mmCIF file of C-alpha atoms and ligand atoms in Angstrom:
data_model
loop_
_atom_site.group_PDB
_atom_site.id
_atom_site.type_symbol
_atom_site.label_atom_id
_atom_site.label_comp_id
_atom_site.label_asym_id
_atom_site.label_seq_id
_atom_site.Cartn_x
_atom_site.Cartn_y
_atom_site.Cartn_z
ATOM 1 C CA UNK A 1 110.179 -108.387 49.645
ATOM 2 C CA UNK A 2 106.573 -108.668 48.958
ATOM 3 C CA UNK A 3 104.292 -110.262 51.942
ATOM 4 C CA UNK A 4 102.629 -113.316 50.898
ATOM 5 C CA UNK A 5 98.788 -112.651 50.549
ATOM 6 C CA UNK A 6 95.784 -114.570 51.857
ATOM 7 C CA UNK A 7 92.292 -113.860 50.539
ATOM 8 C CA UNK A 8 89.277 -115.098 52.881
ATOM 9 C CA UNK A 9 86.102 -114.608 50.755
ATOM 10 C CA UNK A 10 82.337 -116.573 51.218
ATOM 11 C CA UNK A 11 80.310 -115.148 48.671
ATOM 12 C CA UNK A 12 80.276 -114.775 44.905
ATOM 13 C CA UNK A 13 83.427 -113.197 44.906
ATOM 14 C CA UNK A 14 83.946 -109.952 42.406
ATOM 15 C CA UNK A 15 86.284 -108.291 44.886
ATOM 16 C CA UNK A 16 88.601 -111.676 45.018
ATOM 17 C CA UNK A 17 88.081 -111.250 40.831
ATOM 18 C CA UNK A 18 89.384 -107.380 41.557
ATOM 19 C CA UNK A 19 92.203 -108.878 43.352
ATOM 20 C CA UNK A 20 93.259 -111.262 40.690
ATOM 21 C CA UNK A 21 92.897 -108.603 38.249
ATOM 22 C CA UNK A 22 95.808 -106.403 39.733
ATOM 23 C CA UNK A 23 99.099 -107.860 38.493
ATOM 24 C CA UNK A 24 101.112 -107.152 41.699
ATOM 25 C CA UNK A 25 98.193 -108.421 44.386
ATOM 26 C CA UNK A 26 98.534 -111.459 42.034
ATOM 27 C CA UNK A 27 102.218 -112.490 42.367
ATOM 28 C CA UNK A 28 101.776 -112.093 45.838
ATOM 29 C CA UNK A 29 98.066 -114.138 46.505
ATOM 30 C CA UNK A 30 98.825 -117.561 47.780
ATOM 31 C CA UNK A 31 96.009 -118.701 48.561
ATOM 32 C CA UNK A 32 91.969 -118.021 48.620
ATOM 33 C CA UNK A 33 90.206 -119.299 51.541
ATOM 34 C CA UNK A 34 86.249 -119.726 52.053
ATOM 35 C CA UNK A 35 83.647 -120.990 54.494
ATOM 36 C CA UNK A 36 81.641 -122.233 51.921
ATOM 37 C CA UNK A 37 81.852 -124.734 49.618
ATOM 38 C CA UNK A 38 79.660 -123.231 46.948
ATOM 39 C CA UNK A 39 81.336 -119.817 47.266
ATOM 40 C CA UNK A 40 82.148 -118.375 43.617
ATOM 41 C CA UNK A 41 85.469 -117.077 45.084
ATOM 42 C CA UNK A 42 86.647 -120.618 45.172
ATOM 43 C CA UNK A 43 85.771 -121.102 41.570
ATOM 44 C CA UNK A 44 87.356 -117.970 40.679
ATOM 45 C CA UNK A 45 90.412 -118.765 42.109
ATOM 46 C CA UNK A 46 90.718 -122.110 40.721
ATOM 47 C CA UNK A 47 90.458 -120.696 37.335
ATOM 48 C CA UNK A 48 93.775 -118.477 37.864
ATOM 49 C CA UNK A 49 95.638 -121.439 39.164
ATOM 50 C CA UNK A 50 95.456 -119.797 43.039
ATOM 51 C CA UNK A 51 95.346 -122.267 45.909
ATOM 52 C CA UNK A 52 91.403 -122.812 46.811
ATOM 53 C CA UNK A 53 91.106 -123.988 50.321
ATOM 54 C CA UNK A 54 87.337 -125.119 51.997
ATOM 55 C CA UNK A 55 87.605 -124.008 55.608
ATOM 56 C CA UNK A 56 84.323 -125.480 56.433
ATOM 57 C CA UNK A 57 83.485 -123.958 59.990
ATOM 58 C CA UNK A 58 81.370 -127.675 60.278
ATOM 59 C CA UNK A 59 84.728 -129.435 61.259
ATOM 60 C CA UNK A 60 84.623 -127.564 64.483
ATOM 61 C CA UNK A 61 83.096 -127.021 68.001
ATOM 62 C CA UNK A 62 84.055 -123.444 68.501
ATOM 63 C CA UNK A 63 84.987 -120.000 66.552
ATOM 64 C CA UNK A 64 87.983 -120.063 68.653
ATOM 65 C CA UNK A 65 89.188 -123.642 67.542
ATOM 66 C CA UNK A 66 88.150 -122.874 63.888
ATOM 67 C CA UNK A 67 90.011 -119.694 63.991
ATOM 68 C CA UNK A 68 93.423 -121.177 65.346
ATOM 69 C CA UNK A 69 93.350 -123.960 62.774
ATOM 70 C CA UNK A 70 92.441 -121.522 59.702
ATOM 71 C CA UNK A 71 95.424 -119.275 61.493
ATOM 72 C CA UNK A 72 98.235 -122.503 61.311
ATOM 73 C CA UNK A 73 97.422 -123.230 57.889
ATOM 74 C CA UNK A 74 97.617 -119.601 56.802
ATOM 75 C CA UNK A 75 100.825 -119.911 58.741
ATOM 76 C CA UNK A 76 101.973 -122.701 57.063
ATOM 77 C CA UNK A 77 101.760 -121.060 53.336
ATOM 78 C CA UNK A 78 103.731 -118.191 54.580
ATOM 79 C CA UNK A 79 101.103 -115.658 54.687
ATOM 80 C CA UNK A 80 101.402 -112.597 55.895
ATOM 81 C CA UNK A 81 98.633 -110.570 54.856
ATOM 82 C CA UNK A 82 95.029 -111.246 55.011
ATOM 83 C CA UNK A 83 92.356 -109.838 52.963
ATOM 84 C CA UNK A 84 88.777 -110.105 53.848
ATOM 85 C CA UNK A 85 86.794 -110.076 50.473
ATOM 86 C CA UNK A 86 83.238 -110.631 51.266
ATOM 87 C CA UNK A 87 83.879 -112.992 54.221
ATOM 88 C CA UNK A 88 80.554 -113.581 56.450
ATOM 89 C CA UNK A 89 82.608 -114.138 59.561
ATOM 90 C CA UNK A 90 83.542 -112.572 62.359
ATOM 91 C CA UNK A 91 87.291 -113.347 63.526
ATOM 92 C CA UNK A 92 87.975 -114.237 66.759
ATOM 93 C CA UNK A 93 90.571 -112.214 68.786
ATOM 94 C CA UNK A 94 93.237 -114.922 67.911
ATOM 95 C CA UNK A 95 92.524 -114.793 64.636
ATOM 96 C CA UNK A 96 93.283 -110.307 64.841
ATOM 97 C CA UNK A 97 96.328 -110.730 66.789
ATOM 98 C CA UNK A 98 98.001 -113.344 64.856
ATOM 99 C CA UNK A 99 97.757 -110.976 62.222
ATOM 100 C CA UNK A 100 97.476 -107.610 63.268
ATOM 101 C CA UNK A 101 97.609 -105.272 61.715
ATOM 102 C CA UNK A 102 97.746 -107.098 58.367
ATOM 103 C CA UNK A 103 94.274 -107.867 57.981
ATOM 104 C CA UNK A 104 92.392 -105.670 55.686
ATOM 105 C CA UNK A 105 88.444 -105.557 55.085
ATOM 106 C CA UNK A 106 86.218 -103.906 52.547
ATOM 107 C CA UNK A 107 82.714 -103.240 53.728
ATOM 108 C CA UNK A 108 79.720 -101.523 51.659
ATOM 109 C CA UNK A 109 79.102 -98.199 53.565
ATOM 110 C CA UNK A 110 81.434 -95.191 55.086
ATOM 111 C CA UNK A 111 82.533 -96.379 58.560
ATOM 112 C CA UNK A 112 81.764 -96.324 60.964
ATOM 113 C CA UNK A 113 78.340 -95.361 59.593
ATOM 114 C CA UNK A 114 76.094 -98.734 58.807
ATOM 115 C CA UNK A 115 78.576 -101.251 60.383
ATOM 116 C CA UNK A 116 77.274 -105.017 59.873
ATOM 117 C CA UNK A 117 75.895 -107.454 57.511
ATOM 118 C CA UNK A 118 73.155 -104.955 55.843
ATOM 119 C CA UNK A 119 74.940 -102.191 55.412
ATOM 120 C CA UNK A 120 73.749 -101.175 51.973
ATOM 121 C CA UNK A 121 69.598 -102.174 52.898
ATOM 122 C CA UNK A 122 70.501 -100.212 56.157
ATOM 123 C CA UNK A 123 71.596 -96.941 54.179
ATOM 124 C CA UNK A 124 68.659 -96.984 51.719
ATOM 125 C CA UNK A 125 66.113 -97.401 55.066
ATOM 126 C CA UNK A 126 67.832 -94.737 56.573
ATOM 127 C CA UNK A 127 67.105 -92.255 53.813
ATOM 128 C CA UNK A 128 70.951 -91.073 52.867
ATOM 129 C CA UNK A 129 71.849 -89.254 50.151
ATOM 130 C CA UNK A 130 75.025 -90.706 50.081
ATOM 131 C CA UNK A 131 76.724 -93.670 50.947
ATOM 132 C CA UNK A 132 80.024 -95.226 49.521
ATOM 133 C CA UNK A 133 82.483 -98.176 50.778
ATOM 134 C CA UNK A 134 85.174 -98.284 53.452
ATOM 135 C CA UNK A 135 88.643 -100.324 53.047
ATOM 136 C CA UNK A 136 89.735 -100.775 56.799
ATOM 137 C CA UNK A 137 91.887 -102.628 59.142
ATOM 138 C CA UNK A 138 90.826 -105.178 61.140
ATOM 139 C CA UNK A 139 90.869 -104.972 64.529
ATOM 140 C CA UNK A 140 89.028 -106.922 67.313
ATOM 141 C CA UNK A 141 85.495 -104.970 66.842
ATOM 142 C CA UNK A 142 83.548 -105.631 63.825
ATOM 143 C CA UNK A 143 83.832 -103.367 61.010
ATOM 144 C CA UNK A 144 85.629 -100.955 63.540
ATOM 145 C CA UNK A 145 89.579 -101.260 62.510
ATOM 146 C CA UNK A 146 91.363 -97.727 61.271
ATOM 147 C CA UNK A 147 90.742 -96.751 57.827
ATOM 148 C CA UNK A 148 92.797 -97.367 54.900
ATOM 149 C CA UNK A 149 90.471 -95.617 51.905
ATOM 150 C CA UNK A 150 86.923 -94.214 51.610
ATOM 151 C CA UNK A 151 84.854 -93.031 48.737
ATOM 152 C CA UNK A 152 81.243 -91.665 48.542
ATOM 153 C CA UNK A 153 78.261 -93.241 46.471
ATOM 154 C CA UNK A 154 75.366 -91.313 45.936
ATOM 155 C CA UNK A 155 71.916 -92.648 46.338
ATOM 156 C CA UNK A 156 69.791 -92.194 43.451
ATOM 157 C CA UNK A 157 65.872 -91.782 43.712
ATOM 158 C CA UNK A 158 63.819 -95.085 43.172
ATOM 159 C CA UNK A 159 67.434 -97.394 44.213
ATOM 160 C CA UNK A 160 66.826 -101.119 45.424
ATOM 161 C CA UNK A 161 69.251 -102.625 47.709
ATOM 162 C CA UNK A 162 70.656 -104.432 44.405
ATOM 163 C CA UNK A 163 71.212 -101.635 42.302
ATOM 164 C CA UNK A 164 73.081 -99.200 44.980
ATOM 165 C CA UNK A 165 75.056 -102.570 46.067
ATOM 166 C CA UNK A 166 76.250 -102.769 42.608
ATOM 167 C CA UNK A 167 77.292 -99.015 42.264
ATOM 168 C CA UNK A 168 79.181 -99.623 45.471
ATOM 169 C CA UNK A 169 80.941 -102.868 44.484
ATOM 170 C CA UNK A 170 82.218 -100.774 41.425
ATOM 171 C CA UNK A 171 83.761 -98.759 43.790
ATOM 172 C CA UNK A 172 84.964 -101.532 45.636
ATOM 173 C CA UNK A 173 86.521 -102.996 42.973
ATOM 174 C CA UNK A 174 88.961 -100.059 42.431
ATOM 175 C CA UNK A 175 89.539 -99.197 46.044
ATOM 176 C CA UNK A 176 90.357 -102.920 47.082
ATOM 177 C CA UNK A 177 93.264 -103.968 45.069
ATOM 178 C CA UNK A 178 94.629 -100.191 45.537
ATOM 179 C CA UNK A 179 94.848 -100.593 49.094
ATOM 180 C CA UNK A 180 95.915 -104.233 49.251
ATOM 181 C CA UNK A 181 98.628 -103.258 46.868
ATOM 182 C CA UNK A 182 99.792 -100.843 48.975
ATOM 183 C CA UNK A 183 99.987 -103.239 51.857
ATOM 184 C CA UNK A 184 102.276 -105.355 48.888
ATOM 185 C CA UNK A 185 104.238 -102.233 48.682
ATOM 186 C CA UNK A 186 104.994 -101.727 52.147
ATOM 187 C CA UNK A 187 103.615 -98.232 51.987
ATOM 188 C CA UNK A 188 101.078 -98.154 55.069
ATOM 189 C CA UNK A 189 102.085 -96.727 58.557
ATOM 190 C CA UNK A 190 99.356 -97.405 61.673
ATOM 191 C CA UNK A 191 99.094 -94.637 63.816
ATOM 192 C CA UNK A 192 96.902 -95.321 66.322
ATOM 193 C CA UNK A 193 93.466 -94.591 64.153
ATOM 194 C CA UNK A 194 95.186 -93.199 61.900
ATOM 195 C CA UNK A 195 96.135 -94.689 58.261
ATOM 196 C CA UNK A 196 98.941 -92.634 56.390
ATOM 197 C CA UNK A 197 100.261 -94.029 53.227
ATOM 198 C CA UNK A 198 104.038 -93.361 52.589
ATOM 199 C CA UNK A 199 106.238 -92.737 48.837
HETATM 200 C C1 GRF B 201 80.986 -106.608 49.205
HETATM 201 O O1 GRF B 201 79.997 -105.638 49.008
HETATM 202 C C2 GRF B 201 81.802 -106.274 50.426
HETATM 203 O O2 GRF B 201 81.825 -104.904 50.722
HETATM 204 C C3 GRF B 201 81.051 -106.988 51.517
HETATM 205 O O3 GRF B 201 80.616 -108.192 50.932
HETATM 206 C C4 GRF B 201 80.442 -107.985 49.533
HETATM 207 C C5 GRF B 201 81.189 -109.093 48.839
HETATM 208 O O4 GRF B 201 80.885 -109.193 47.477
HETATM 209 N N1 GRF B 201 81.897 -107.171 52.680
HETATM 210 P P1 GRF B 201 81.705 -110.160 46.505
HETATM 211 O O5 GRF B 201 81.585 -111.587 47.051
HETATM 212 O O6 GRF B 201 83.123 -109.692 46.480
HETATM 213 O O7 GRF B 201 81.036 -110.035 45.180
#
């Protein structure tokens, strides 16, 4: 049976758009989830009929407490899997182990090269040729988890932050819903560090 699907997203929200895009990663998305109330993932998912939930971090006096409420009501829909599209924050350890290792991230550089929330302005500053995006698995580090799928970006003379980002969310867009689907699909086996993808 195919594991119901979460999608926690702050931003503008053109990997959640991916997502919704892919017919199977669609049957199976219950819900979308953000920490922000102006967050164009919310929108997005509204317009596909998708269950838009505010999570606003302001209702509560810890990460921890946030995290354990966000985890119940993920709970409560059934979900299984939870992709982080573009989500600015970092889980807390109950948040991984409720979950584990059914959390998936995608993150603008090749891990674990550039971890963090600059990873594309980091890349250009440090001069490298080539750069790319990393779909991972979450696990209690930040941007740390074993990795699902990697592919390379080059760097093109006279890039700005914007226009590499935008190469590299093209990229994203493709590699996202392949490796959430395959999460649908039950193909992934954890070995340790190790992703291998079965069938
Ligand atoms: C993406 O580049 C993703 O790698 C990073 O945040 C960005 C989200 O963009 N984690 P969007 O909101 O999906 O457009």
């Amino acid at each position: 049976m195919t594991p119901v699907v979460a999608v926690l997203a702050s931003g503008r929200g053109t990997n959640l758009q991916a997502l919704l895009d892919d017919e199977v990663v669609a049957a199976a998305l219950a819900v979308v989830v953000s920490d922000r109330a102006d967050a164009g993932a919310l929108d997005r998912a509204g317009a596909r009929g998708v269950e838009a939930l505010l999570h606003d971090p302001a209702g509560f006096s810890s990460r921890e407490e946030h995290d354990v409420a966000l985890v119940e009501v993920l709970r409560g829909l059934g979900v299984e899997v939870v992709c982080l599209a573009g989500y600015m924050r970092i889980l807390t350890t109950a948040f991984v182990r409720a979950f584990w290792p059914r959390i998936v991230n995608v993150h603008p550089s090749l891990l674990p090269a550039f971890p963090g929330a600059h990873a594309v302005r980091d890349a250009l500053a440090w001069g490298v040729r080539v750069t790319g995006c990393t779909v991972h698995l979450v696990d209690e580090q930040v941007d740390h988890g074993p990795i699902v799928a990697q592919e390379a970006v080059d760097v093109r003379p006279g890039d700005s932050v914007e226009s590499l980002h935008e190469r590299i969310k093209a990229v994203e867009h493709r590699l996202l819903p392949a490796c959430v689907r395959l999460f649908c699909e039950g193909r992934l086996v954890v070995e340790g560090r190790c992703v291998r993808v079965t069938g």
